Amino acid sequence: MVDVGAKAATHRLAVATGCIQMQSATWHLIASGTAKKGDVLGIARIAAIQAAKKTSDLIPLCHPLALSRVAVSFEMQEAPVPQVQCTVTAETVGPTGVEMEALTAVQVALLTIYDMCKAADRGMVMTGVKLLEKQGGKSGHWVGEK
């Protein structure tokens, strides 16, 4: 692991996003809340938060962080391609950033949607997982291309 012991504790924030594309019928199952396994987006939200908290257990050499906030939002987009977009904001006050926590949370949320809907649609595609923004630390504020 990289030694972050001498780095100042600062407010850190990271925003990540990604989408899962699916058939129209699958999109309607999620939107109507009638998926066989239950509330797809509610369970995906909890999975994302758990994933953010467990990132250091999943990613080798990733520092464990005391997260102060993990916010998960979903946007249902029916056209031009039926999809669900997930955006996660992770925050902490510490010596290292929260980019990995935000990215891991997005991917696990999308995987959870896949798992909950795979009986209806095995051809779902996860795409566009990326960091949108990070704040704090020595490198300051960074905003990616949308």
PDB file of C-alpha atoms in Angstrom:
ATOM      1  CA  MET A   1       0.000   0.000   0.000  1.00  0.00           C
ATOM      2  CA  VAL A   2       1.059   3.563  -0.584  1.00  0.00           C
ATOM      3  CA  ASP A   3       2.036   5.351   2.643  1.00  0.00           C
ATOM      4  CA  VAL A   4      -0.522   8.110   3.256  1.00  0.00           C
ATOM      5  CA  GLY A   5       0.476   8.673   6.895  1.00  0.00           C
ATOM      6  CA  ALA A   6       2.066  12.069   6.270  1.00  0.00           C
ATOM      7  CA  LYS A   7      -0.761  13.361   4.072  1.00  0.00           C
ATOM      8  CA  ALA A   8      -3.195  15.880   5.518  1.00  0.00           C
ATOM      9  CA  ALA A   9      -6.746  14.810   6.222  1.00  0.00           C
ATOM     10  CA  THR A  10      -8.981  16.832   3.909  1.00  0.00           C
ATOM     11  CA  HIS A  11     -12.568  16.603   2.738  1.00  0.00           C
ATOM     12  CA  ARG A  12     -12.648  14.182  -0.202  1.00  0.00           C
ATOM     13  CA  LEU A  13     -15.485  13.610  -2.650  1.00  0.00           C
ATOM     14  CA  ALA A  14     -15.863  11.433  -5.731  1.00  0.00           C
ATOM     15  CA  VAL A  15     -18.749  11.036  -8.168  1.00  0.00           C
ATOM     16  CA  ALA A  16     -18.963   8.021 -10.495  1.00  0.00           C
ATOM     17  CA  THR A  17     -21.580   6.812 -12.941  1.00  0.00           C
ATOM     18  CA  GLY A  18     -22.497   3.902 -15.199  1.00  0.00           C
ATOM     19  CA  CYS A  19     -25.460   2.394 -17.067  1.00  0.00           C
ATOM     20  CA  ILE A  20     -27.063  -0.965 -17.635  1.00  0.00           C
ATOM     21  CA  GLN A  21     -28.900  -1.357 -20.930  1.00  0.00           C
ATOM     22  CA  MET A  22     -31.729  -3.846 -21.294  1.00  0.00           C
ATOM     23  CA  GLN A  23     -34.771  -4.931 -23.250  1.00  0.00           C
ATOM     24  CA  SER A  24     -37.838  -2.706 -23.048  1.00  0.00           C
ATOM     25  CA  ALA A  25     -39.793  -5.399 -21.171  1.00  0.00           C
ATOM     26  CA  THR A  26     -37.057  -5.599 -18.520  1.00  0.00           C
ATOM     27  CA  TRP A  27     -37.019  -1.823 -18.163  1.00  0.00           C
ATOM     28  CA  HIS A  28     -40.784  -1.904 -17.562  1.00  0.00           C
ATOM     29  CA  LEU A  29     -40.395  -4.622 -14.886  1.00  0.00           C
ATOM     30  CA  ILE A  30     -37.993  -2.353 -13.003  1.00  0.00           C
ATOM     31  CA  ALA A  31     -40.031   0.812 -13.539  1.00  0.00           C
ATOM     32  CA  SER A  32     -43.286  -0.812 -12.418  1.00  0.00           C
ATOM     33  CA  GLY A  33     -41.742  -2.587  -9.437  1.00  0.00           C
ATOM     34  CA  THR A  34     -42.963  -5.995 -10.640  1.00  0.00           C
ATOM     35  CA  ALA A  35     -39.657  -7.871 -10.920  1.00  0.00           C
ATOM     36  CA  LYS A  36     -39.930 -11.331  -9.348  1.00  0.00           C
ATOM     37  CA  LYS A  37     -37.094 -10.673  -6.878  1.00  0.00           C
ATOM     38  CA  GLY A  38     -38.628  -7.431  -5.580  1.00  0.00           C
ATOM     39  CA  ASP A  39     -37.627  -3.767  -5.502  1.00  0.00           C
ATOM     40  CA  VAL A  40     -34.702  -3.802  -7.932  1.00  0.00           C
ATOM     41  CA  LEU A  41     -33.496  -0.238  -7.415  1.00  0.00           C
ATOM     42  CA  GLY A  42     -33.992  -0.307  -3.640  1.00  0.00           C
ATOM     43  CA  ILE A  43     -31.881  -3.420  -3.305  1.00  0.00           C
ATOM     44  CA  ALA A  44     -29.293  -2.091  -5.788  1.00  0.00           C
ATOM     45  CA  ARG A  45     -29.013   1.079  -3.669  1.00  0.00           C
ATOM     46  CA  ILE A  46     -28.246  -0.954  -0.526  1.00  0.00           C
ATOM     47  CA  ALA A  47     -25.762  -3.099  -2.494  1.00  0.00           C
ATOM     48  CA  ALA A  48     -23.968   0.035  -3.717  1.00  0.00           C
ATOM     49  CA  ILE A  49     -23.630   1.418  -0.199  1.00  0.00           C
ATOM     50  CA  GLN A  50     -22.348  -1.923   1.106  1.00  0.00           C
ATOM     51  CA  ALA A  51     -19.867  -2.130  -1.783  1.00  0.00           C
ATOM     52  CA  ALA A  52     -18.507   1.351  -1.071  1.00  0.00           C
ATOM     53  CA  LYS A  53     -17.953   0.352   2.562  1.00  0.00           C
ATOM     54  CA  LYS A  54     -16.205  -2.912   1.550  1.00  0.00           C
ATOM     55  CA  THR A  55     -14.038  -1.582  -1.300  1.00  0.00           C
ATOM     56  CA  SER A  56     -10.762  -2.151   0.531  1.00  0.00           C
ATOM     57  CA  ASP A  57     -11.757  -5.818   1.005  1.00  0.00           C
ATOM     58  CA  LEU A  58     -12.239  -6.203  -2.756  1.00  0.00           C
ATOM     59  CA  ILE A  59      -9.456  -4.114  -4.314  1.00  0.00           C
ATOM     60  CA  PRO A  60      -5.902  -5.132  -3.366  1.00  0.00           C
ATOM     61  CA  LEU A  61      -3.813  -2.350  -1.782  1.00  0.00           C
ATOM     62  CA  CYS A  62      -6.823  -0.035  -1.446  1.00  0.00           C
ATOM     63  CA  HIS A  63      -6.886   1.792   1.902  1.00  0.00           C
ATOM     64  CA  PRO A  64      -9.886   1.212   4.189  1.00  0.00           C
ATOM     65  CA  LEU A  65     -11.760   4.495   4.616  1.00  0.00           C
ATOM     66  CA  ALA A  66     -14.234   5.877   7.110  1.00  0.00           C
ATOM     67  CA  LEU A  67     -16.904   7.082   4.712  1.00  0.00           C
ATOM     68  CA  SER A  68     -18.983  10.030   5.870  1.00  0.00           C
ATOM     69  CA  ARG A  69     -21.559   9.764   3.057  1.00  0.00           C
ATOM     70  CA  VAL A  70     -22.545   7.505   0.178  1.00  0.00           C
ATOM     71  CA  ALA A  71     -25.426   8.768  -1.971  1.00  0.00           C
ATOM     72  CA  VAL A  72     -26.843   6.563  -4.724  1.00  0.00           C
ATOM     73  CA  SER A  73     -29.245   7.751  -7.404  1.00  0.00           C
ATOM     74  CA  PHE A  74     -30.853   6.027 -10.367  1.00  0.00           C
ATOM     75  CA  GLU A  75     -32.238   7.514 -13.553  1.00  0.00           C
ATOM     76  CA  MET A  76     -34.571   5.427 -15.676  1.00  0.00           C
ATOM     77  CA  GLN A  77     -34.119   6.240 -19.384  1.00  0.00           C
ATOM     78  CA  GLU A  78     -36.517   4.558 -21.798  1.00  0.00           C
ATOM     79  CA  ALA A  79     -35.202   6.068 -25.051  1.00  0.00           C
ATOM     80  CA  PRO A  80     -33.222   5.813 -27.217  1.00  0.00           C
ATOM     81  CA  VAL A  81     -32.095   2.612 -25.435  1.00  0.00           C
ATOM     82  CA  PRO A  82     -33.900   1.309 -22.318  1.00  0.00           C
ATOM     83  CA  GLN A  83     -31.393   1.659 -19.495  1.00  0.00           C
ATOM     84  CA  VAL A  84     -30.841   2.535 -15.877  1.00  0.00           C
ATOM     85  CA  GLN A  85     -28.100   5.019 -15.042  1.00  0.00           C
ATOM     86  CA  CYS A  86     -26.562   4.830 -11.581  1.00  0.00           C
ATOM     87  CA  THR A  87     -24.635   7.724 -10.037  1.00  0.00           C
ATOM     88  CA  VAL A  88     -22.797   7.450  -6.722  1.00  0.00           C
ATOM     89  CA  THR A  89     -21.281  10.216  -4.615  1.00  0.00           C
ATOM     90  CA  ALA A  90     -18.865   9.099  -1.905  1.00  0.00           C
ATOM     91  CA  GLU A  91     -17.339  11.376   0.730  1.00  0.00           C
ATOM     92  CA  THR A  92     -14.829  11.167   3.554  1.00  0.00           C
ATOM     93  CA  VAL A  93     -12.417  13.293   5.531  1.00  0.00           C
ATOM     94  CA  GLY A  94      -9.043  11.635   5.334  1.00  0.00           C
ATOM     95  CA  PRO A  95      -5.616  11.364   3.727  1.00  0.00           C
ATOM     96  CA  THR A  96      -6.686   9.551   0.547  1.00  0.00           C
ATOM     97  CA  GLY A  97      -9.437   9.830  -2.045  1.00  0.00           C
ATOM     98  CA  VAL A  98     -12.735   7.991  -2.467  1.00  0.00           C
ATOM     99  CA  GLU A  99     -12.664   7.362  -6.216  1.00  0.00           C
ATOM    100  CA  MET A 100     -12.416   3.583  -5.831  1.00  0.00           C
ATOM    101  CA  GLU A 101     -15.351   3.526  -3.416  1.00  0.00           C
ATOM    102  CA  ALA A 102     -17.598   5.468  -5.812  1.00  0.00           C
ATOM    103  CA  LEU A 103     -16.580   3.344  -8.830  1.00  0.00           C
ATOM    104  CA  THR A 104     -16.999   0.063  -6.946  1.00  0.00           C
ATOM    105  CA  ALA A 105     -20.417   1.133  -5.676  1.00  0.00           C
ATOM    106  CA  VAL A 106     -21.630   1.937  -9.209  1.00  0.00           C
ATOM    107  CA  GLN A 107     -20.459  -1.377 -10.619  1.00  0.00           C
ATOM    108  CA  VAL A 108     -21.997  -3.409  -7.785  1.00  0.00           C
ATOM    109  CA  ALA A 109     -25.299  -1.541  -8.163  1.00  0.00           C
ATOM    110  CA  LEU A 110     -25.339  -2.442 -11.867  1.00  0.00           C
ATOM    111  CA  LEU A 111     -24.407  -6.058 -11.111  1.00  0.00           C
ATOM    112  CA  THR A 112     -27.255  -6.212  -8.603  1.00  0.00           C
ATOM    113  CA  ILE A 113     -29.717  -4.977 -11.225  1.00  0.00           C
ATOM    114  CA  TYR A 114     -28.385  -7.656 -13.572  1.00  0.00           C
ATOM    115  CA  ASP A 115     -28.733 -10.357 -10.931  1.00  0.00           C
ATOM    116  CA  MET A 116     -32.271  -9.357 -10.032  1.00  0.00           C
ATOM    117  CA  CYS A 117     -33.423  -9.251 -13.666  1.00  0.00           C
ATOM    118  CA  LYS A 118     -31.332 -11.951 -15.365  1.00  0.00           C
ATOM    119  CA  ALA A 119     -34.232 -14.404 -15.506  1.00  0.00           C
ATOM    120  CA  ALA A 120     -36.054 -11.920 -17.757  1.00  0.00           C
ATOM    121  CA  ASP A 121     -33.054 -10.654 -19.759  1.00  0.00           C
ATOM    122  CA  ARG A 122     -29.615 -12.266 -19.848  1.00  0.00           C
ATOM    123  CA  GLY A 123     -28.449  -9.862 -22.562  1.00  0.00           C
ATOM    124  CA  MET A 124     -28.220  -6.760 -20.365  1.00  0.00           C
ATOM    125  CA  VAL A 125     -25.037  -4.745 -20.925  1.00  0.00           C
ATOM    126  CA  MET A 126     -23.209  -2.655 -18.341  1.00  0.00           C
ATOM    127  CA  THR A 127     -21.482   0.303 -19.925  1.00  0.00           C
ATOM    128  CA  GLY A 128     -19.888   3.674 -19.333  1.00  0.00           C
ATOM    129  CA  VAL A 129     -18.628   3.162 -15.792  1.00  0.00           C
ATOM    130  CA  LYS A 130     -16.402   6.151 -15.117  1.00  0.00           C
ATOM    131  CA  LEU A 131     -15.346   8.799 -12.658  1.00  0.00           C
ATOM    132  CA  LEU A 132     -17.158  12.097 -13.223  1.00  0.00           C
ATOM    133  CA  GLU A 133     -15.550  14.237 -10.534  1.00  0.00           C
ATOM    134  CA  LYS A 134     -13.188  14.199  -7.579  1.00  0.00           C
ATOM    135  CA  GLN A 135     -12.449  16.849  -5.005  1.00  0.00           C
ATOM    136  CA  GLY A 136      -9.893  17.211  -2.249  1.00  0.00           C
ATOM    137  CA  GLY A 137      -6.319  16.350  -1.600  1.00  0.00           C
ATOM    138  CA  LYS A 138      -3.141  17.615  -3.188  1.00  0.00           C
ATOM    139  CA  SER A 139      -4.407  17.258  -6.763  1.00  0.00           C
ATOM    140  CA  GLY A 140      -7.477  19.395  -6.011  1.00  0.00           C
ATOM    141  CA  HIS A 141     -10.657  19.423  -8.053  1.00  0.00           C
ATOM    142  CA  TRP A 142     -10.983  17.317 -11.208  1.00  0.00           C
ATOM    143  CA  VAL A 143     -13.988  17.069 -13.516  1.00  0.00           C
ATOM    144  CA  GLY A 144     -14.117  14.480 -16.297  1.00  0.00           C
ATOM    145  CA  GLU A 145     -15.892  14.597 -19.610  1.00  0.00           C
ATOM    146  CA  LYS A 146     -19.594  13.829 -19.413  1.00  0.00           C
TER     147      LYS A 146
END
